[in-house]
mmCIF file of C-alpha atoms in Angstrom:
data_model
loop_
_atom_site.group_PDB
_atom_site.id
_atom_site.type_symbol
_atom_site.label_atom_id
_atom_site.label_comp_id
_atom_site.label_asym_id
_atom_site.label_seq_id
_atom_site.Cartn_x
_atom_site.Cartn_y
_atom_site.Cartn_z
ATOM 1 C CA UNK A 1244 33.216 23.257 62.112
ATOM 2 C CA UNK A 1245 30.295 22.274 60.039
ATOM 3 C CA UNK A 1246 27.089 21.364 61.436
ATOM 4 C CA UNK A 1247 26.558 17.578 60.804
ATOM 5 C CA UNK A 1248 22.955 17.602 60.746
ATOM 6 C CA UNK A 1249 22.617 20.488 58.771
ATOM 7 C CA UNK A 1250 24.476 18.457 56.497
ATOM 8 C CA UNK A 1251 22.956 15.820 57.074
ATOM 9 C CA UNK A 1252 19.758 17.643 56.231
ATOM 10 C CA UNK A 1253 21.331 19.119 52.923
ATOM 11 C CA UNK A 1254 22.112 15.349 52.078
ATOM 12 C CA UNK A 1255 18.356 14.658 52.312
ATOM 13 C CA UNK A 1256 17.184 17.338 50.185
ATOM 14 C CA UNK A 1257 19.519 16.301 47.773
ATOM 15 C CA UNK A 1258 18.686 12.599 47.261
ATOM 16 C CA UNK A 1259 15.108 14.135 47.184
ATOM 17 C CA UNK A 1260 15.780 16.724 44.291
ATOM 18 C CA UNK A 1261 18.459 14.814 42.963
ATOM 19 C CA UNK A 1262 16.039 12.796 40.186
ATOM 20 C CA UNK A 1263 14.052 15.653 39.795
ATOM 21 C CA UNK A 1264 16.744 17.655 38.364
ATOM 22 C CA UNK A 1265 18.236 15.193 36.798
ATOM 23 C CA UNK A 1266 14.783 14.284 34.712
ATOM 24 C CA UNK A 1267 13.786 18.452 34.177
ATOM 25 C CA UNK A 1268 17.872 18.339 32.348
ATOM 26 C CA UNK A 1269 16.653 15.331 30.466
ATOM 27 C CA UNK A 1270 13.642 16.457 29.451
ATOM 28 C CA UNK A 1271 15.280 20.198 28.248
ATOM 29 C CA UNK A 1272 17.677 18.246 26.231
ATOM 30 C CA UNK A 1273 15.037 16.250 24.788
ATOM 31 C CA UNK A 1274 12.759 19.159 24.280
ATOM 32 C CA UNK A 1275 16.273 20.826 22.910
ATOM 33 C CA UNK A 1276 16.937 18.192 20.557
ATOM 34 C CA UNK A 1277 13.348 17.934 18.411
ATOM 35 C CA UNK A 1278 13.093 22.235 18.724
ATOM 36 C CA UNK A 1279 16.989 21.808 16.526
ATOM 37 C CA UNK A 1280 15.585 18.816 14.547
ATOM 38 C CA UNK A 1281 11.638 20.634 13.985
ATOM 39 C CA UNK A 1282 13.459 24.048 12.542
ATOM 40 C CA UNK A 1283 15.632 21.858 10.611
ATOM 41 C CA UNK A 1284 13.057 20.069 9.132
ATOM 42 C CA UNK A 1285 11.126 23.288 8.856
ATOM 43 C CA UNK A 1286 13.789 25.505 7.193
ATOM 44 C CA UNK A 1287 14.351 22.699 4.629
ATOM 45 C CA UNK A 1288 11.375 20.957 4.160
ATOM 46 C CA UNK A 1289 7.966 23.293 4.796
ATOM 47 C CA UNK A 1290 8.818 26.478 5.270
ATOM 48 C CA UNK A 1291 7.756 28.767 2.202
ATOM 49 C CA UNK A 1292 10.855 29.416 -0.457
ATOM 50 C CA UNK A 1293 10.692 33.347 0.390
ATOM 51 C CA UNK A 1294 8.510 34.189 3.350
ATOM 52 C CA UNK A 1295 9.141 38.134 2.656
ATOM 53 C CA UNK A 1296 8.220 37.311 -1.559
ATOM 54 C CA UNK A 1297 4.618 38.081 -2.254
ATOM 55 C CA UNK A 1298 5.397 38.749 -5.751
ATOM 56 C CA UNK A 1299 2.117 36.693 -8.133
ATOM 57 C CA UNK A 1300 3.611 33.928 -9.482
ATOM 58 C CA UNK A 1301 1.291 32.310 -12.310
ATOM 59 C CA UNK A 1302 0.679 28.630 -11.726
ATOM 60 C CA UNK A 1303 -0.777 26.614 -14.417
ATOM 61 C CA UNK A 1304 -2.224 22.891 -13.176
ATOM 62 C CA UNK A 1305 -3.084 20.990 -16.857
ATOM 63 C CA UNK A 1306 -6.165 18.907 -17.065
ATOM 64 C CA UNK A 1307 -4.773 15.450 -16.126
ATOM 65 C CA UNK A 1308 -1.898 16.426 -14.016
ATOM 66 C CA UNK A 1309 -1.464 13.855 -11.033
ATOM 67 C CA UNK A 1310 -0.298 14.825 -7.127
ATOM 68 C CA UNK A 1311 2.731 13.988 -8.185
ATOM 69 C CA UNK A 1312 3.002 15.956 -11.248
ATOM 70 C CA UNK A 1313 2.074 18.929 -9.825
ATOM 71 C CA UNK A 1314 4.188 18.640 -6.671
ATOM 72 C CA UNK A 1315 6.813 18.470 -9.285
ATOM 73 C CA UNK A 1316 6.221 21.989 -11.204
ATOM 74 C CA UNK A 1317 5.552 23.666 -7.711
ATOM 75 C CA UNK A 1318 9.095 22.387 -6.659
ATOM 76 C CA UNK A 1319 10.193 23.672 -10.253
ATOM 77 C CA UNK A 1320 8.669 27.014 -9.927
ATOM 78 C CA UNK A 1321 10.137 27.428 -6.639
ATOM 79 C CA UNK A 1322 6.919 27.882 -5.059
ATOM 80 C CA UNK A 1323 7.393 24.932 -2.410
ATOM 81 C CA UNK A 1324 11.062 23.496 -0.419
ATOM 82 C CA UNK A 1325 10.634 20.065 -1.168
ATOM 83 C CA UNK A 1326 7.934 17.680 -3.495
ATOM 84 C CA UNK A 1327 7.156 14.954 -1.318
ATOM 85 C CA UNK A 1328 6.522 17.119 1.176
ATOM 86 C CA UNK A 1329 3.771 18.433 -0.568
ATOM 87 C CA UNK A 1330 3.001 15.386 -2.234
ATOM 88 C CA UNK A 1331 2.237 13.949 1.184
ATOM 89 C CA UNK A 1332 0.277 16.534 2.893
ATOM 90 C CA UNK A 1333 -1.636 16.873 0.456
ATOM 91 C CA UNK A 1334 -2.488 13.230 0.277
ATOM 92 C CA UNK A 1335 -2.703 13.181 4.321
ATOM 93 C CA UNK A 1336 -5.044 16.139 4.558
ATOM 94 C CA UNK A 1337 -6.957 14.107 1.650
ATOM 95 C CA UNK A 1338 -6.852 16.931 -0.838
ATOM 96 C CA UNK A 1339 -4.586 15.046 -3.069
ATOM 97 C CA UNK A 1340 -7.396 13.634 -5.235
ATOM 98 C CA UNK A 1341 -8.869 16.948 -5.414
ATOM 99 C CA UNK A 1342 -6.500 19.322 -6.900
ATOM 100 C CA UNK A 1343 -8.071 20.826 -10.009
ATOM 101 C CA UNK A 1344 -6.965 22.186 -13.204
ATOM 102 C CA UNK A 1345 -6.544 25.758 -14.199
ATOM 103 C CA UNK A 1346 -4.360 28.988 -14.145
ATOM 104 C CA UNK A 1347 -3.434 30.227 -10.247
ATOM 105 C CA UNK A 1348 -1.811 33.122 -8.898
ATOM 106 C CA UNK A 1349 0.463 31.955 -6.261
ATOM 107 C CA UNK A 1350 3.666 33.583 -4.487
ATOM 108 C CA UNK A 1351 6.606 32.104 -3.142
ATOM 109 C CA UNK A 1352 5.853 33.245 0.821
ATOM 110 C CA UNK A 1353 2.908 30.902 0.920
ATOM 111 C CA UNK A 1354 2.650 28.052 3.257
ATOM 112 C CA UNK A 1355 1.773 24.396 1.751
ATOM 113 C CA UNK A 1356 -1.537 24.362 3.463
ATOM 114 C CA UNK A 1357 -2.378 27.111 1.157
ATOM 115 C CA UNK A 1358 -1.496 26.134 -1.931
ATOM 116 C CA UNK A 1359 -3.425 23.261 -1.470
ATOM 117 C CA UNK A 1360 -6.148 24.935 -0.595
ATOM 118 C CA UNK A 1361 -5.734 27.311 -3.308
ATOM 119 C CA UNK A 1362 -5.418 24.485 -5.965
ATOM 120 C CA UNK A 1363 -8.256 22.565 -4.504
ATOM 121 C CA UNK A 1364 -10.615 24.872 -4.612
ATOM 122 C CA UNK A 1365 -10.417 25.225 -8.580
ATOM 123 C CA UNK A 1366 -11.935 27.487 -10.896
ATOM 124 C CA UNK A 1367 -14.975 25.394 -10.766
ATOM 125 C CA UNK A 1368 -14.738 24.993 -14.964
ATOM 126 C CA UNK A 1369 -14.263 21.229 -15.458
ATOM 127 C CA UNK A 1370 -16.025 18.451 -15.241
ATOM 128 C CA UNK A 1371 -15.536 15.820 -13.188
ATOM 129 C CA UNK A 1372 -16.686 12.472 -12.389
ATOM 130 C CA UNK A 1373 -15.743 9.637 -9.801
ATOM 131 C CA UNK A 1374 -14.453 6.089 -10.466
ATOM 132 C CA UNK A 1375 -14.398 2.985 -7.593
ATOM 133 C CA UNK A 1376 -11.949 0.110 -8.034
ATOM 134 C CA UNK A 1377 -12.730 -2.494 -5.206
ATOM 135 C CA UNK A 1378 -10.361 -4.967 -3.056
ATOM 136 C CA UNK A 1379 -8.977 -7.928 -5.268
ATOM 137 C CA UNK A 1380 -9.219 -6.988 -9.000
ATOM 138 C CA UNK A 1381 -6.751 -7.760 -11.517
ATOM 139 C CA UNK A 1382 -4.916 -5.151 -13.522
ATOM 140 C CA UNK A 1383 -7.001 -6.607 -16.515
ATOM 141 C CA UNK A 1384 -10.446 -6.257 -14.504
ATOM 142 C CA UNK A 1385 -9.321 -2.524 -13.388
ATOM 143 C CA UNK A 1386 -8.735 -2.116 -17.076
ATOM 144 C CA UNK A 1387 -12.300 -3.714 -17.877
ATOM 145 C CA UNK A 1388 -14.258 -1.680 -14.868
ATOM 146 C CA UNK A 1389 -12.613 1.690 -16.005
ATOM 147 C CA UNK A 1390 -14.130 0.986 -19.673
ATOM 148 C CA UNK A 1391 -17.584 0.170 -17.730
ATOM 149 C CA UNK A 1392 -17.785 2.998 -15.624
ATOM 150 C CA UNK A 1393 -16.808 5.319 -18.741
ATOM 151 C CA UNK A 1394 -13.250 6.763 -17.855
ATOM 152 C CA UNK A 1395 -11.940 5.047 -21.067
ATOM 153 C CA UNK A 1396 -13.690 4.225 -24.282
ATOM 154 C CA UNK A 1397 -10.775 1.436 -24.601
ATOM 155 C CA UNK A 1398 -8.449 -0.684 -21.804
ATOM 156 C CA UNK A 1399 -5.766 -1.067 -24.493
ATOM 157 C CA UNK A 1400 -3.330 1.920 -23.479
ATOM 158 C CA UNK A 1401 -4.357 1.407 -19.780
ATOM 159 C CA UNK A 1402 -3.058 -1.930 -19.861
ATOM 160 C CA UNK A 1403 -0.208 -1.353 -21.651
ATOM 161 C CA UNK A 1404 1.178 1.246 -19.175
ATOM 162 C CA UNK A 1405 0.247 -1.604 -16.520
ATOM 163 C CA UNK A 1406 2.612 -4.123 -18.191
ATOM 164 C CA UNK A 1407 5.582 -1.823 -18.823
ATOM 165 C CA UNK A 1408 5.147 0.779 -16.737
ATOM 166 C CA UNK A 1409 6.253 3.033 -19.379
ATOM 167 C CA UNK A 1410 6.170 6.913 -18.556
ATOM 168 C CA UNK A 1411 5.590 6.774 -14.485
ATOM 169 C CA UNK A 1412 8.106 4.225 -12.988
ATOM 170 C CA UNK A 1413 10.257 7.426 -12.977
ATOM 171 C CA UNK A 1414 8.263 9.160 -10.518
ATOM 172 C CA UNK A 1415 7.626 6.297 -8.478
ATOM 173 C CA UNK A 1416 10.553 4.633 -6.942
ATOM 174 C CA UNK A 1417 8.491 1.403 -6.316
ATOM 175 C CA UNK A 1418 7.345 0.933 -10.119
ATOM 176 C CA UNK A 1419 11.200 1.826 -10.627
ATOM 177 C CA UNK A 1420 12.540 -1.274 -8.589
ATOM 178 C CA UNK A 1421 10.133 -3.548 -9.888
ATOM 179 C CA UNK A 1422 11.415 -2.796 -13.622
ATOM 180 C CA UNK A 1423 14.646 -2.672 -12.820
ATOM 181 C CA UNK A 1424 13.965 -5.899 -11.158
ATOM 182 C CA UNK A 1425 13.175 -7.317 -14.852
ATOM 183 C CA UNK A 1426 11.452 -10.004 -13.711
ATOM 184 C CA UNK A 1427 11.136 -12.716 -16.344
ATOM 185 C CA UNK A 1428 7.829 -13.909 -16.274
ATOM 186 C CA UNK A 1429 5.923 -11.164 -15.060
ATOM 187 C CA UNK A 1430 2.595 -10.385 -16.735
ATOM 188 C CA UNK A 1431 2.188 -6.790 -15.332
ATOM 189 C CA UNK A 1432 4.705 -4.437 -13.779
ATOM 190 C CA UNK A 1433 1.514 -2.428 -11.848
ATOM 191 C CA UNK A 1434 -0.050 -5.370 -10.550
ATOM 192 C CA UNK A 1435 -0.368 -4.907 -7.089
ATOM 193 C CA UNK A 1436 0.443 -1.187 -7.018
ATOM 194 C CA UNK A 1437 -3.125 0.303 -8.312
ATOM 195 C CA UNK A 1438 -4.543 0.596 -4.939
ATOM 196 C CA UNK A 1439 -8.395 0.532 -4.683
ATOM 197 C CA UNK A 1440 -10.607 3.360 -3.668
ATOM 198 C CA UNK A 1441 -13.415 5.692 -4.617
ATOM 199 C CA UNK A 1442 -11.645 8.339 -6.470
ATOM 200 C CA UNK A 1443 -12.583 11.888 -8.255
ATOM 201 C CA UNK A 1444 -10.826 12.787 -11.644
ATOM 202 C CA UNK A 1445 -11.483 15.054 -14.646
ATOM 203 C CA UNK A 1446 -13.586 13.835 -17.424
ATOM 204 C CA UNK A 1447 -11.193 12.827 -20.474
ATOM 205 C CA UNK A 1448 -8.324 12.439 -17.825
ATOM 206 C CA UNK A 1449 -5.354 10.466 -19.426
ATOM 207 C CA UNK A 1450 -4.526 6.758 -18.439
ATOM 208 C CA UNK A 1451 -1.425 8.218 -16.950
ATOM 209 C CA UNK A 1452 -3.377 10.590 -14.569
ATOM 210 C CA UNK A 1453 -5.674 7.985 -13.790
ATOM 211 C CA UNK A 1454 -3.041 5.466 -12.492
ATOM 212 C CA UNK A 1455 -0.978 8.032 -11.196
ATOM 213 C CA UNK A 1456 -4.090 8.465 -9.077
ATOM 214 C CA UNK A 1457 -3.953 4.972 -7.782
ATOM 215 C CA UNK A 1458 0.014 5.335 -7.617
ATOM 216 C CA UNK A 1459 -0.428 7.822 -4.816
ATOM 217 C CA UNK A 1460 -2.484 6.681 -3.446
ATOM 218 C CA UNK A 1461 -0.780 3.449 -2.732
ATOM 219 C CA UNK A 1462 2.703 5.263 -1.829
ATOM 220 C CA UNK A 1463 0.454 7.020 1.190
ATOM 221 C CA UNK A 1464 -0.884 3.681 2.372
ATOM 222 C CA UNK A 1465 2.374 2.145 2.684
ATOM 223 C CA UNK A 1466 4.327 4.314 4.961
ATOM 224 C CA UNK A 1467 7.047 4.807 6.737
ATOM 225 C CA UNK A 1468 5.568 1.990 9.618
ATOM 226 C CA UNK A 1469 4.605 -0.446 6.979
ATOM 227 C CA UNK A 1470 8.525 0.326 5.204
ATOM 228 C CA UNK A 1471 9.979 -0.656 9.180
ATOM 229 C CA UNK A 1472 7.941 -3.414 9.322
ATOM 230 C CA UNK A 1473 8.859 -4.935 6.251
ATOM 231 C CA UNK A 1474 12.044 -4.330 6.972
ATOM 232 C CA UNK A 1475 11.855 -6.254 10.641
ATOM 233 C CA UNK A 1476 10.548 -9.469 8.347
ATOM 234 C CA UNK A 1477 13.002 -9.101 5.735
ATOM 235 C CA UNK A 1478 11.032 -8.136 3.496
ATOM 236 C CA UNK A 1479 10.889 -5.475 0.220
ATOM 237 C CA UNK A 1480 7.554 -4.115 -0.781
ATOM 238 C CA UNK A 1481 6.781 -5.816 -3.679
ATOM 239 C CA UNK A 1482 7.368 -9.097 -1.619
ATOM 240 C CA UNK A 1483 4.921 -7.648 0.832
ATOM 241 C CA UNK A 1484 2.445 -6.592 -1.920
ATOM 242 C CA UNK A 1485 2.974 -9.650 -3.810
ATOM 243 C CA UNK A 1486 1.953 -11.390 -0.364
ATOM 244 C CA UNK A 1487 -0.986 -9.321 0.365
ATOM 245 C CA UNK A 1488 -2.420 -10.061 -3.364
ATOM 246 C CA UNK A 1489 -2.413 -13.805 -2.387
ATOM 247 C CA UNK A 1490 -4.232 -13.210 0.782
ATOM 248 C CA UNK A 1491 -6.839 -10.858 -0.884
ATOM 249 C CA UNK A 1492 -7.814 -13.453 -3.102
ATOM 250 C CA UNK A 1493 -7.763 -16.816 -0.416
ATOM 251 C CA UNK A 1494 -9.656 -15.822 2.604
ATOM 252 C CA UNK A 1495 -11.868 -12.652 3.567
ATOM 253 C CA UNK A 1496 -10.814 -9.836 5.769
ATOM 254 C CA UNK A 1497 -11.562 -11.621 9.340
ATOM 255 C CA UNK A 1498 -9.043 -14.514 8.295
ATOM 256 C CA UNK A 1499 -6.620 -12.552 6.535
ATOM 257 C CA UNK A 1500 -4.134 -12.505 9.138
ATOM 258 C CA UNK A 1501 -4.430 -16.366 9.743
ATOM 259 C CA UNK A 1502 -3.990 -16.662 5.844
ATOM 260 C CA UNK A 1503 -0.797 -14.309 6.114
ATOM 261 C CA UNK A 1504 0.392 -16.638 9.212
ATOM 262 C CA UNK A 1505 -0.127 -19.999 7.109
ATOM 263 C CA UNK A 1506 1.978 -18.247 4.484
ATOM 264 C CA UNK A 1507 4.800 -17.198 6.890
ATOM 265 C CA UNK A 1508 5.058 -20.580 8.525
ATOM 266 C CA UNK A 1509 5.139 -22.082 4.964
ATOM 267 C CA UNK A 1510 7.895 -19.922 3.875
ATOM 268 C CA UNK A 1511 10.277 -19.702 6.889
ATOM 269 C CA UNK A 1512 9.993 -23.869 6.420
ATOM 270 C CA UNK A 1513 11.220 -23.450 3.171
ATOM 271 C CA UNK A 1514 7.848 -24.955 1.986
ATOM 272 C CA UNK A 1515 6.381 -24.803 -1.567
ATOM 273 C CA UNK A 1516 3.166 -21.893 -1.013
ATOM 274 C CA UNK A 1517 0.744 -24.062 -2.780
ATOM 275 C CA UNK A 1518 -1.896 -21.688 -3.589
ATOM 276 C CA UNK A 1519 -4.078 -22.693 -5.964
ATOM 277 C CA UNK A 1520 -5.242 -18.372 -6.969
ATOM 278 C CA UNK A 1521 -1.647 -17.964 -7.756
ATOM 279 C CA UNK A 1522 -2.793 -20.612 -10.687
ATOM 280 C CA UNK A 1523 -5.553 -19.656 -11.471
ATOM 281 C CA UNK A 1524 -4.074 -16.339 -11.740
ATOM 282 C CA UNK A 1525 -1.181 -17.890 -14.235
ATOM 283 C CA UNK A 1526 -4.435 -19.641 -16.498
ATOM 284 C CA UNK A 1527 -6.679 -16.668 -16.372
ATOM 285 C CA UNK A 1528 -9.429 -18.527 -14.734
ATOM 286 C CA UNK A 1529 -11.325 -18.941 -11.126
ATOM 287 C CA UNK A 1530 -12.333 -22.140 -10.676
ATOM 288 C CA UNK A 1531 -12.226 -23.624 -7.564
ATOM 289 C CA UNK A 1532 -11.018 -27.203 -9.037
ATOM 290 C CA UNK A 1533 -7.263 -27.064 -10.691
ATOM 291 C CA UNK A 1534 -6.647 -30.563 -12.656
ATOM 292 C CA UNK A 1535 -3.272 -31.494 -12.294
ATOM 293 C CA UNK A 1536 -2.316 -30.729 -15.679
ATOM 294 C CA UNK A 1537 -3.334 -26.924 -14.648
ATOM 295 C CA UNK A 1538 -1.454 -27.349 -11.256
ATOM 296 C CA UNK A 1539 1.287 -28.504 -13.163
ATOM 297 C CA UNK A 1540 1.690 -25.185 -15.890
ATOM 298 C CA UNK A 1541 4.185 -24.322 -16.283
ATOM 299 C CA UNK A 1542 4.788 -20.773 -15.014
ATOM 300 C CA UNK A 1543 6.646 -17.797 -12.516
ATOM 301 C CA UNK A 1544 3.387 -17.760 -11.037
ATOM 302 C CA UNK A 1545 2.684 -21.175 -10.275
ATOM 303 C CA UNK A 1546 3.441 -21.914 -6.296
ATOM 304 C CA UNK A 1547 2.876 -25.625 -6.465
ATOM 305 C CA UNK A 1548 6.142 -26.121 -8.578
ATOM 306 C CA UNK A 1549 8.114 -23.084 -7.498
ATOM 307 C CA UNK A 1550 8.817 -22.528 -3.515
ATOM 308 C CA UNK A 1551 8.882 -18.778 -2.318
ATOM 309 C CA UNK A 1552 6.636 -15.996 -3.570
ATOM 310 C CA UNK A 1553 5.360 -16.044 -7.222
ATOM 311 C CA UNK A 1554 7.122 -13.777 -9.507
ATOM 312 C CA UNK A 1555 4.473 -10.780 -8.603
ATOM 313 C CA UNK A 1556 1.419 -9.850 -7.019
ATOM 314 C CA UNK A 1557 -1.534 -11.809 -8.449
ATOM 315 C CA UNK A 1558 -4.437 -8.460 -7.717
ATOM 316 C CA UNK A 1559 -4.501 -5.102 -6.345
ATOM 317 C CA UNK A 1560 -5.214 -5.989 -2.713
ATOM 318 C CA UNK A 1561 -6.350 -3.399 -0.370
ATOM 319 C CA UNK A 1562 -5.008 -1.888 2.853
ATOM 320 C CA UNK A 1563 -6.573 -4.783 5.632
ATOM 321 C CA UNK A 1564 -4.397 -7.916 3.503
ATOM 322 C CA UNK A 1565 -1.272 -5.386 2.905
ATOM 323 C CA UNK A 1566 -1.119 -5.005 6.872
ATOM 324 C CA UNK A 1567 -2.002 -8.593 7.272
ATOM 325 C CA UNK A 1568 0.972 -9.535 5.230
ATOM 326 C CA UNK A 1569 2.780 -7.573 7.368
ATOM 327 C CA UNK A 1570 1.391 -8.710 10.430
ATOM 328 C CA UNK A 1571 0.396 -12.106 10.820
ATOM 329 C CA UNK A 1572 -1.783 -14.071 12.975
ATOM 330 C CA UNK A 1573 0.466 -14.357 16.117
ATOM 331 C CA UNK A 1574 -0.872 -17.532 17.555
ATOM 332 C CA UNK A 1575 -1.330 -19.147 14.321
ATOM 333 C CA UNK A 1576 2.418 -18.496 13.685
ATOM 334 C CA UNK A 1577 3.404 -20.258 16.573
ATOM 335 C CA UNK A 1578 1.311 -22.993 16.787
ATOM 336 C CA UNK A 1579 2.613 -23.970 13.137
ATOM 337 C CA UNK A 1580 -0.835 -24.005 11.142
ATOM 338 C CA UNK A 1581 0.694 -24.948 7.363
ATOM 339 C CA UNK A 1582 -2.984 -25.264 5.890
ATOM 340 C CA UNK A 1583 -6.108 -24.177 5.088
ATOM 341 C CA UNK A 1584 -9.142 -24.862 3.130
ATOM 342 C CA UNK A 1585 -12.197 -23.161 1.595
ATOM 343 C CA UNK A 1586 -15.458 -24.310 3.161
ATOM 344 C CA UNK A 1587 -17.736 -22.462 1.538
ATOM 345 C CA UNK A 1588 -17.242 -20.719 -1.406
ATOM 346 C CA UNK A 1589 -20.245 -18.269 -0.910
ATOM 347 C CA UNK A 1590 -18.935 -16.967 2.342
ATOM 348 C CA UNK A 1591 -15.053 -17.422 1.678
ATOM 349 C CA UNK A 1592 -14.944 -19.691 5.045
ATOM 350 C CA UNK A 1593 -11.865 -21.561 5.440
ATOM 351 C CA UNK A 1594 -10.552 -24.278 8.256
ATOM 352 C CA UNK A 1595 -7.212 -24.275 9.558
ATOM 353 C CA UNK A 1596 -4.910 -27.187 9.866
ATOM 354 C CA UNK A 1597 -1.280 -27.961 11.200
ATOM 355 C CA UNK A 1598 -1.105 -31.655 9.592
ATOM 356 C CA UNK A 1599 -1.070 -32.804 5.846
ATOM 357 C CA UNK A 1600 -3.623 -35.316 6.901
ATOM 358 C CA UNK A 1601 -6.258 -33.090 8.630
ATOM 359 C CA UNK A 1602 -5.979 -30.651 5.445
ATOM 360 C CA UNK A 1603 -6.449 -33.729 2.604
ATOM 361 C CA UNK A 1604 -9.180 -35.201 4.949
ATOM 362 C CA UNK A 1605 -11.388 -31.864 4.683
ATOM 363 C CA UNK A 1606 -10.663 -31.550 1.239
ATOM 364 C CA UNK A 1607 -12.050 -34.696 0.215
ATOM 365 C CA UNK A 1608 -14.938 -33.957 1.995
ATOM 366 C CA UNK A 1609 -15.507 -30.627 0.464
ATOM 367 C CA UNK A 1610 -14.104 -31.110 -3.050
ATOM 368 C CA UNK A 1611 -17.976 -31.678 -3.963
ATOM 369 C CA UNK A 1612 -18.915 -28.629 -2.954
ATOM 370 C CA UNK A 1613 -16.203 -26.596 -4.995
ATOM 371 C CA UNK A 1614 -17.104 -28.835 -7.741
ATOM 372 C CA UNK A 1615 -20.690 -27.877 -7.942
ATOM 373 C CA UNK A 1616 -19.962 -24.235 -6.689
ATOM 374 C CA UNK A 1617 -17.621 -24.601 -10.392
ATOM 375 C CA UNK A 1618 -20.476 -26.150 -12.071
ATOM 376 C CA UNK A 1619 -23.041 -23.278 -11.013
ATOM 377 C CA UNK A 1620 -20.706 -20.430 -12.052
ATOM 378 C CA UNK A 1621 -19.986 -22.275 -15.562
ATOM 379 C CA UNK A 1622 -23.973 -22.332 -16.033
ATOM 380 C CA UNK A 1623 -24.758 -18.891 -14.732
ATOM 381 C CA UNK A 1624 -21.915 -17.386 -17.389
ATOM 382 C CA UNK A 1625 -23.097 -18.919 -20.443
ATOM 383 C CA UNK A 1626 -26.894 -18.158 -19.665
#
């Protein structure tokens, strides 16, 4: 007969080992499963074309080319697995600015890191310069600060590309919705999309390079957790962009999320936005005091007499209002603040309000201000 106590005993040891074993299996199948899903990725994705093929390849980058261009011909010449792959690294790393024209030597066994290394380093023989494009501009003001800082003699083409985008929705599936979207109404199919940043280009570079540049950018910034997250509020990324335009241009980057939560609250209430940029956007002016004849234009842009987002983004707003778009003020959402107010327009303060009443008492008692604020900036352009 068995022992009892020794199996008893056993019994012990068991219910000791017993979750032990059962997390070192869990963890081996876990460990199991992203070793199969890393060499998948690896063998389809990163891994070079021919890892035994050292044979030269000549690789020739043209003056102008953007990331995406060039990821492109590599995929073309078989020298990398998959574009966006290389796009993306190369944008990560933050080498994707950087790539330089010329004729390389390349071979299909090297690694992406390389190449971009390779292609980064140059042949030092072109000139470059740098352009900046800061938080909140309009395509028309990009246009205007490009001419200024001397990447184009002329905005014309530039803006033209902006409206239609003509000759690089195709490699950009976001331009690509929003013209497929065919928007009526819609002053500029970029707007929005040219994300700002200091950035380093060849002198003479094409108005295609140079947005592509901004293009890229902007397709980094809004990743796969900004994708999800739009996706948890129901939301596509030009709605998202188009929201974080409007909050660029109302508060400043400490309110932005309490901006974003005003928004929210007005929209799940089925409330028209009421924001007075989106006019001033529509009019092509920035005063502070609408009449109601300029409230009252008629326009896909106007969000006094249409409820729901405007027909498009009304700047280029940068990454702290895209993720406060995307993540609003939490208390502010569920305390139900519906308004807000500038307070002073040198500082871009603004008070918060839940009630219709609180929000037209402070703006009778500030409307003064705005107006002379309106009055001062009127002065100061004509002088």
């Amino acid at each position: 007969m068995a022992d009892p106590q020794r199996a008893r005993g056993w019994n012990i040891v068991w219910r000791i080992l017993r979750p032990f074993l059962i997390f070192a299996c869990a963890c081996l199948l876990v460990v199991g499963i992203l070793v199969t899903a890393w060499d998948f990725l690896y063998e389809n994705y990163i891994m070079p074309p021919d890892p035994n093929d050292s044979t030269p390849v000549e690789f020739v980058v043209e003056r102008g080319s953007s990331v995406s261009t060039i990821a492109r011909e590599l995929k073309e010449a078989d020298l990398v697995r998959n574009k966006g792959v290389f796009q993306y690294l190369s944008e990560f790393i933050g080498k994707g600015h950087q790539l330089k024209a010329g004729t390389y030597t390349l071979s299909r066994d090297m690694t992406i890191p390389e190449i971009i290394d390779v292609l980064s380093a140059g042949d030092g023989g072109t000139d470059v310069m740098n352009f900046t494009i800061v938080e909140g501009l309009t395509v028309e003001e990009i246009g205007q600060s490009l001419v200024d800082q001397g990447v184009f003699e002329s905005a014309d083409r530039f803006l033209e590309i902006c409206r239609t985008g003509e000759g690089i929705a195709e490699d950009y599936p976001f331009i690509q919705d929003v013209v497929d979207a065919n928007d009526e109404g819609r002053a500029y199919v970029l707007e929005g999309y040219l994300y700002p940043d200091t950035y380093e280009i060849y002198v003479g570079s094409s108005e295609e390079t140079v947005i592509g540049r901004m293009l890229d950018r902007m397709n980094v910034i809004y990743g796969v957790a900004y994708r999800t997250r739009a996706e948890e509020l129901g939301m596509d990324m030009d709605e998202v962009i188009t929201l974080a335009s409007m909050i660029e241009r109302e508060g400043k980057a400490d309110s932005f999320d309490k901006v974003s939560a005003v928004f929210h609250n007005r929209l799940d209430a089925g409330m028209a936005l009421g924001s007075d940029v989106t006019v001033q956007y529509a009019l092509g002016v920035r005063r502070l005091v609408l009449t109601q004849e300029e409230l009252a234009v008629d326009s896909a842009y106007n969000t006094y007499q249409h409820t729901g987002l405007p027909v498009g983004a009304i700047c280029n707003p940068g990454n702290a209002a895209i993720e406060a778009a995307l993540y609003p003020d939490s208390d502010y959402v569920e305390e139900g603040y519906l308004y807000f107010v500038l307070t002073d327009p040198e500082t871009g303060e603004l008070a918060f309000t839940k009630t219709l009443e609180e929000h037209d008492a402070i703006v009778e008692e500030y409307r003064p201000l705005w107006e002379a604020y309106d009055q001062a900036s009127e002065q100061g352009t004509n002088e």
